[in-house]
Coordinates of C-alpha atoms in Angstrom, one line a residue:
Chain A
X1 CA 23.8 -25.0 -3.2
X2 CA 23.2 -24.8 0.5
X3 CA 25.6 -21.9 0.8
X4 CA 23.6 -20.1 -1.9
X5 CA 20.4 -20.6 -0.1
X6 CA 21.9 -19.3 3.1
X7 CA 23.3 -16.4 1.2
X8 CA 19.9 -15.6 -0.3
X9 CA 18.3 -15.7 3.1
X10 CA 20.9 -13.4 4.7
X11 CA 20.9 -11.0 1.8
X12 CA 17.1 -10.6 1.8
X13 CA 17.1 -10.5 5.6
X14 CA 19.3 -7.5 5.3
X15 CA 17.1 -5.9 2.7
X16 CA 14.0 -6.6 4.9
X17 CA 15.6 -5.2 7.9
X18 CA 16.8 -1.9 6.4
X19 CA 14.0 -0.7 4.4
X20 CA 11.8 1.6 6.4
X21 CA 8.4 2.8 5.3
X22 CA 8.4 1.7 1.8
X23 CA 9.3 0.5 -1.7
X24 CA 11.7 2.9 -3.3
X25 CA 14.4 2.8 -0.7
X26 CA 14.2 -0.9 -1.1
X27 CA 14.9 -0.8 -4.8
X28 CA 18.2 1.0 -4.3
X29 CA 19.2 -1.5 -1.6
X30 CA 18.1 -4.4 -3.8
X31 CA 20.2 -3.2 -6.7
X32 CA 23.2 -2.7 -4.4
X33 CA 23.0 -6.2 -2.9
X34 CA 21.8 -8.3 -5.8
X35 CA 23.6 -6.7 -8.7
X36 CA 26.6 -4.9 -7.3
X37 CA 27.6 -7.1 -4.3
X38 CA 26.5 -10.6 -5.3
X39 CA 26.3 -10.3 -9.1
X40 CA 23.2 -12.5 -9.2
X41 CA 21.5 -10.4 -11.8
X42 CA 22.4 -7.6 -14.1
X43 CA 21.0 -4.0 -13.9
X44 CA 18.7 -4.6 -16.8
X45 CA 17.3 -7.8 -15.2
X46 CA 16.6 -6.0 -12.0
X47 CA 14.7 -3.3 -13.8
X48 CA 12.5 -6.0 -15.4
X49 CA 11.9 -7.7 -12.1
X50 CA 11.0 -4.4 -10.4
X51 CA 8.5 -3.7 -13.2
X52 CA 6.9 -7.1 -12.7
X53 CA 7.0 -6.8 -8.9
X54 CA 5.3 -3.4 -9.1
X55 CA 2.5 -4.7 -11.3
X56 CA 1.6 -7.9 -9.4
X57 CA -0.3 -7.9 -6.2
X58 CA 1.6 -8.0 -2.9
X59 CA 4.4 -6.0 -1.4
X60 CA 7.3 -5.1 -3.6
X61 CA 9.8 -6.8 -1.3
X62 CA 8.0 -10.1 -1.3
X63 CA 7.6 -10.1 -5.0
X64 CA 11.2 -9.3 -5.6
X65 CA 12.5 -11.9 -3.1
X66 CA 10.3 -14.6 -4.6
X67 CA 11.4 -13.9 -8.1
X68 CA 15.1 -13.4 -7.5
X69 CA 15.1 -16.3 -5.0
X70 CA 13.8 -18.6 -7.7
X71 CA 16.2 -17.4 -10.3
X72 CA 19.2 -17.9 -8.1
X73 CA 18.1 -21.0 -6.1
X74 CA 14.9 -22.6 -7.4
X75 CA 11.9 -23.0 -5.3
X76 CA 14.0 -23.4 -2.2
X77 CA 15.7 -20.2 -3.0
X78 CA 12.4 -18.3 -3.4
X79 CA 11.1 -19.7 0.0
X80 CA 14.3 -18.7 1.8
X81 CA 14.6 -15.3 0.3
X82 CA 11.0 -14.5 1.1
X83 CA 11.4 -15.9 4.6
X84 CA 14.4 -13.6 5.0
X85 CA 12.7 -10.5 3.8
X86 CA 9.7 -11.0 6.0
X87 CA 11.4 -12.1 9.2
X88 CA 12.8 -8.8 10.5
X89 CA 9.4 -7.0 10.4
X90 CA 7.7 -10.1 11.7
X91 CA 10.0 -10.3 14.8
X92 CA 10.0 -6.6 15.4
X93 CA 6.2 -6.1 15.2
X94 CA 5.4 -9.2 17.2
X95 CA 7.6 -7.9 20.0
X96 CA 6.2 -4.4 19.6
X97 CA 2.6 -5.6 19.7
X98 CA 3.0 -6.5 23.3
X99 CA 4.1 -3.0 24.2
X100 CA 1.9 -0.9 21.8
X101 CA -1.3 -1.3 23.7
X102 CA 0.4 -0.6 27.0
X103 CA 2.3 2.4 25.5
X104 CA -0.9 3.9 24.3
X105 CA -2.3 3.9 27.8
X106 CA 0.3 6.5 28.6
X107 CA -1.1 10.0 28.2
X108 CA 2.1 11.5 26.8
X109 CA 2.5 8.7 24.2
X110 CA -1.1 9.2 23.2
X111 CA -0.5 12.9 22.6
X112 CA 2.5 12.0 20.4
X113 CA 0.4 9.6 18.4
X114 CA -2.3 12.2 18.0
X115 CA 0.3 14.4 16.4
X116 CA 1.6 11.6 14.2
X117 CA -1.9 10.9 12.9
X118 CA -1.9 14.4 11.4
X119 CA 1.6 14.0 10.0
X120 CA 0.7 10.8 8.2
X121 CA -2.0 12.6 6.4
X122 CA 0.6 15.0 5.0
X123 CA 2.7 12.1 3.8
X124 CA -0.1 10.3 2.1
X125 CA -1.4 13.6 0.6
X126 CA 2.0 14.4 -1.0
X127 CA 2.2 10.8 -2.4
X128 CA -1.4 11.1 -3.8
X129 CA -0.6 14.5 -5.4
X130 CA 2.6 13.1 -7.0
X131 CA 0.8 10.1 -8.4
X132 CA -2.3 11.8 -9.6
X133 CA -0.1 14.0 -11.8
X134 CA 1.1 10.8 -13.5
X135 CA -2.3 9.4 -14.4
X136 CA -2.8 9.6 -18.2
X137 CA -5.0 12.6 -18.9
X138 CA -7.7 10.7 -20.6
X139 CA -11.4 10.4 -20.1
X140 CA -11.3 6.7 -19.3
X141 CA -8.5 6.9 -16.7
X142 CA -10.1 9.8 -14.9
X143 CA -13.4 8.1 -15.0
X144 CA -11.9 5.1 -13.2
X145 CA -10.2 7.4 -10.7
X146 CA -13.4 9.2 -9.9
X147 CA -15.4 6.0 -9.9
X148 CA -13.2 4.5 -7.2
X149 CA -13.2 7.6 -5.1
X150 CA -17.0 8.0 -5.2
X151 CA -17.8 4.3 -4.6
X152 CA -15.3 3.8 -1.9
X153 CA -15.2 7.1 0.0
X154 CA -18.9 8.0 0.0
X155 CA -20.6 4.6 -0.3
X156 CA -18.0 2.4 1.2
X157 CA -18.5 -0.3 -1.4
X158 CA -16.2 -3.2 -1.1
X159 CA -12.8 -2.3 -2.6
X160 CA -12.1 -5.8 -3.9
X161 CA -15.3 -5.7 -5.8
X162 CA -14.5 -2.3 -7.3
X163 CA -11.0 -3.4 -8.3
X164 CA -12.5 -6.4 -10.2
X165 CA -15.0 -4.1 -11.8
X166 CA -12.2 -1.7 -12.8
X167 CA -10.2 -4.5 -14.3
X168 CA -13.2 -5.6 -16.3
X169 CA -13.9 -2.1 -17.5
X170 CA -10.3 -1.9 -18.6
X171 CA -10.6 -5.0 -20.7
X172 CA -13.8 -3.7 -22.1
X173 CA -12.2 -0.4 -22.9
X174 CA -9.3 -2.2 -24.6
X175 CA -11.7 -4.2 -26.8
X176 CA -13.6 -1.0 -27.8
X177 CA -10.5 0.9 -28.6
X178 CA -9.2 -2.1 -30.6
X179 CA -12.4 -2.3 -32.6
X180 CA -12.3 1.4 -33.2
X181 CA -8.7 1.2 -34.4
X182 CA -9.5 -1.6 -36.7
X183 CA -12.5 0.3 -38.1
X184 CA -10.4 3.4 -38.5
X185 CA -7.7 1.4 -40.4
X186 CA -10.4 -0.1 -42.6
X187 CA -11.7 3.4 -43.4
X188 CA -8.2 4.6 -44.2
X189 CA -7.6 1.6 -46.5
X190 CA -10.9 2.2 -48.3
X191 CA -10.0 5.9 -48.7
X192 CA -6.5 5.1 -50.1
X193 CA -7.9 2.4 -52.4
X194 CA -10.4 4.9 -53.9
X195 CA -7.5 7.2 -54.8
X196 CA -6.2 4.5 -57.2
Chain B
X1 CA -9.3 -21.5 17.8
X2 CA -8.7 -23.2 14.5
X3 CA -11.6 -21.3 13.0
X4 CA -10.1 -18.0 14.2
X5 CA -6.8 -18.9 12.6
X6 CA -8.4 -19.9 9.3
X7 CA -10.5 -16.7 9.3
X8 CA -7.4 -14.7 9.9
X9 CA -5.5 -16.5 7.2
X10 CA -8.4 -16.0 4.7
X11 CA -8.9 -12.3 5.6
X12 CA -5.3 -11.6 4.9
X13 CA -5.1 -13.8 1.9
X14 CA -7.7 -11.6 0.3
X15 CA -5.8 -8.5 1.3
X16 CA -2.6 -10.0 -0.1
X17 CA -4.3 -10.9 -3.4
X18 CA -5.7 -7.5 -4.1
X19 CA -3.2 -5.0 -3.0
X20 CA -1.9 -3.2 -6.0
X21 CA 0.1 -0.1 -6.3
X22 CA 1.8 -0.6 -3.0
X23 CA 1.8 1.1 0.3
X24 CA -0.9 3.7 0.8
X25 CA -3.2 2.3 -1.9
X26 CA -4.1 -0.6 0.2
X27 CA -5.2 1.4 3.2
X28 CA -8.9 1.5 2.2
X29 CA -8.9 -2.2 1.4
X30 CA -7.3 -3.1 4.6
X31 CA -9.5 -0.8 6.6
X32 CA -12.6 -2.5 5.2
X33 CA -11.2 -5.9 6.1
X34 CA -10.0 -5.3 9.6
X35 CA -11.9 -2.3 11.1
X36 CA -13.8 -2.8 13.3
X37 CA -13.7 -6.6 13.2
X38 CA -10.1 -7.0 14.4
X39 CA -9.0 -3.5 15.6
X40 CA -10.4 -0.1 16.2
X41 CA -10.1 2.7 13.6
X42 CA -7.8 4.6 16.0
X43 CA -5.4 1.7 16.4
X44 CA -5.5 1.1 12.6
X45 CA -4.4 4.6 11.9
X46 CA -1.7 4.4 14.6
X47 CA -0.4 1.2 12.9
X48 CA 0.0 3.2 9.7
X49 CA 2.3 5.5 11.5
X50 CA 4.2 2.7 13.2
X51 CA 4.6 1.0 9.9
X52 CA 6.2 4.1 8.5
X53 CA 8.8 3.9 11.2
X54 CA 9.6 0.2 11.3
X55 CA 11.1 -1.9 8.6
X56 CA 8.8 -4.0 6.5
X57 CA 5.8 -3.3 4.2
X58 CA 2.6 -2.0 5.6
X59 CA 0.7 -5.2 4.7
X60 CA 3.0 -7.5 6.6
X61 CA 3.3 -5.2 9.6
X62 CA -0.5 -5.0 9.8
X63 CA -0.9 -8.8 9.4
X64 CA 1.7 -9.5 12.1
X65 CA 0.2 -7.0 14.5
X66 CA -3.4 -8.0 14.1
X67 CA -2.5 -11.7 14.1
X68 CA -0.6 -11.2 17.4
X69 CA -3.5 -9.3 19.0
X70 CA -5.9 -12.0 17.9
X71 CA -4.1 -15.2 18.7
X72 CA -0.6 -14.6 19.8
X73 CA 2.4 -15.8 17.7
X74 CA 0.4 -18.4 15.9
X75 CA -2.1 -15.8 14.9
X76 CA 0.7 -13.7 13.6
X77 CA 2.1 -16.6 11.6
X78 CA -1.2 -17.4 10.0
X79 CA -2.0 -13.8 9.1
X80 CA 1.4 -13.1 7.7
X81 CA 1.4 -16.4 5.8
X82 CA -2.0 -15.4 4.4
X83 CA -0.8 -12.0 3.2
X84 CA 2.4 -13.3 1.6
X85 CA 1.0 -16.4 -0.1
X86 CA -0.9 -14.9 -3.1
X87 CA 2.0 -12.9 -4.3
X88 CA 4.4 -15.7 -3.6
X89 CA 2.4 -18.1 -5.7
X90 CA 1.7 -15.6 -8.5
X91 CA 5.4 -14.5 -8.8
X92 CA 6.6 -18.1 -8.7
X93 CA 4.3 -19.0 -11.6
X94 CA 5.6 -16.0 -13.5
X95 CA 9.2 -16.9 -12.7
X96 CA 8.7 -20.5 -13.8
X97 CA 6.3 -20.0 -16.8
X98 CA 7.8 -16.8 -18.0
X99 CA 6.4 -13.3 -18.0
X100 CA 4.5 -13.6 -21.3
X101 CA 1.1 -13.4 -19.8
X102 CA 1.9 -9.9 -18.7
X103 CA 2.3 -9.0 -22.4
X104 CA -1.2 -10.2 -23.1
X105 CA -3.3 -7.4 -24.4
X106 CA -6.2 -8.1 -22.0
X107 CA -3.9 -8.2 -19.0
X108 CA -2.4 -4.9 -20.2
X109 CA -5.9 -3.4 -20.6
X110 CA -6.9 -4.5 -17.1
X111 CA -3.8 -2.9 -15.6
X112 CA -4.5 0.3 -17.6
X113 CA -7.6 0.6 -15.5
X114 CA -6.0 -0.7 -12.3
X115 CA -3.3 2.0 -12.1
X116 CA -5.7 4.9 -11.9
X117 CA -7.8 2.8 -9.5
X118 CA -4.8 2.5 -7.2
X119 CA -4.3 6.2 -7.3
X120 CA -8.0 6.7 -6.5
X121 CA -7.6 4.5 -3.5
X122 CA -4.7 6.6 -2.2
X123 CA -6.9 9.7 -2.6
X124 CA -9.6 7.9 -0.7
X125 CA -7.2 7.0 2.0
X126 CA -6.0 10.5 2.6
X127 CA -9.4 12.1 2.3
X128 CA -11.0 9.6 4.7
X129 CA -8.2 10.0 7.2
X130 CA -8.4 13.8 7.0
X131 CA -12.2 14.0 7.5
X132 CA -12.2 11.5 10.3
X133 CA -9.5 13.5 12.1
X134 CA -10.7 17.0 11.5
X135 CA -14.4 16.5 11.2
X136 CA -15.0 13.4 13.3
X137 CA -18.8 13.6 13.5
X138 CA -19.2 13.9 9.7
X139 CA -20.5 11.1 7.6
X140 CA -19.9 11.7 3.9
X141 CA -22.9 9.6 3.0
X142 CA -25.2 12.0 5.0
X143 CA -23.3 15.2 4.5
X144 CA -24.6 18.1 6.5
X145 CA -23.1 21.5 7.0
X146 CA -24.1 21.3 10.7
X147 CA -21.9 18.3 11.2
X148 CA -19.1 20.1 9.4
X149 CA -18.9 22.8 12.1
X150 CA -20.1 20.8 15.1
X151 CA -17.1 18.6 16.0
X152 CA -14.4 20.5 14.2
X153 CA -11.0 19.7 15.5
X154 CA -8.6 22.6 15.1
X155 CA -5.4 21.1 16.4
X156 CA -5.0 18.3 13.9
X157 CA -5.7 20.9 11.1
X158 CA -2.9 23.1 12.5
X159 CA -0.5 20.3 12.8
X160 CA -1.3 19.2 9.2
X161 CA -0.7 22.6 7.9
X162 CA 2.6 23.1 9.7
X163 CA 3.9 19.7 8.7
X164 CA 2.7 20.3 5.1
X165 CA 4.6 23.6 5.0
X166 CA 7.7 21.9 6.3
X167 CA 7.5 19.1 3.8
X168 CA 7.3 21.7 1.0
X169 CA 10.1 23.8 2.3
X170 CA 12.4 20.9 3.0
X171 CA 11.5 18.7 0.0
X172 CA 14.2 16.1 0.5
X173 CA 13.4 15.5 4.1
X174 CA 13.1 11.9 5.0
X175 CA 9.5 11.0 5.9
X176 CA 10.6 9.6 9.3
X177 CA 11.6 13.1 10.3
X178 CA 8.2 14.5 9.3
X179 CA 6.6 11.9 11.6
X180 CA 8.9 12.8 14.4
X181 CA 8.1 16.5 14.0
X182 CA 4.4 15.8 14.0
X183 CA 4.8 13.7 17.1
X184 CA 6.5 16.6 18.8
X185 CA 3.9 19.0 17.6
X186 CA 1.2 16.7 19.1
X187 CA 3.0 16.8 22.4
X188 CA 3.2 20.6 22.2
X189 CA -0.4 21.3 21.2
X190 CA -2.1 18.7 23.3
X191 CA 0.3 18.9 26.2
X192 CA 0.7 22.6 26.7
X193 CA -2.9 23.2 27.9
X194 CA -2.2 20.8 30.7
X195 CA 1.0 22.5 31.8
X196 CA -0.1 26.1 31.4

């Protein structure tokens, strides 16, 4: 059991150390390590886990490590796997923090950073564009989209509040749709009954 | 000291609990939580860039960085623990109790709204960054055409357009290279006037 825990820690340490800038590269590495190399889970199970990890709050890597860690080694496994996945960035950033402020005092470095700020905008824009295309083209979803943009961007309303409101609106919408569907089905039933 | 640490923990606990849709979608949330209380807007945007180039999710990098700035390594620990804990607990519950609650129709309905909300947040992130970079004096709440032209920054716009073009021509290019290129462009455009 101890070996398994150590194994979990090291595997997720590796995953945490080699995924730069974001989720999807991590998924490939996750699959390679957890399914192909260690055989802890099957490909189908990984897909389910990723679906869960993408839905729940928190970073993908932490969600995946917690879940897989638990499946493989109980609560201890989830703790060690999560510790492993978090540690590389924790160590790197802590060390970097000491230098960042000093670095930025250098004029040359500041010029590079100024350029990078512009580059980041392109990255996020491309991501935003890609994801907006995937939003279901319905009134409700576009309403939420625009609501969030207007309240956050222009009026700077608390994001957490808006997320809670959005979730509630979603539930409300679900109830309305359900009621409409039930009403529609009743109408259809009535109509078909009359034919007899 | 203890109050600071608890405040840090709580601030990042809230961030960890409400970051859906990964990565860029959490920028507005995080900005509201830490700017200007813990760091300047400028440093915040630079951390986005640094996070793209270092391993680890944006949320954890930010927590570690701000925690270190605030209260050294202990601060980093408390902040990172805060940001990781919500998802750790939620995922552990799902792993132990089963993912059935995710199939609940109300939960599904809530997520149906949260997905476009997350996309909305990404759009907010890029729009906000763009305007603050290219039109620094402008406040969207009090929009005025005068402000639009007053502080206009041409160089960021040029760099954005160049990097955007490159990202469209070389579609498979790893984002890190785009960041490097934008850094070099920053060096050129901001540095050249000094040399010439």
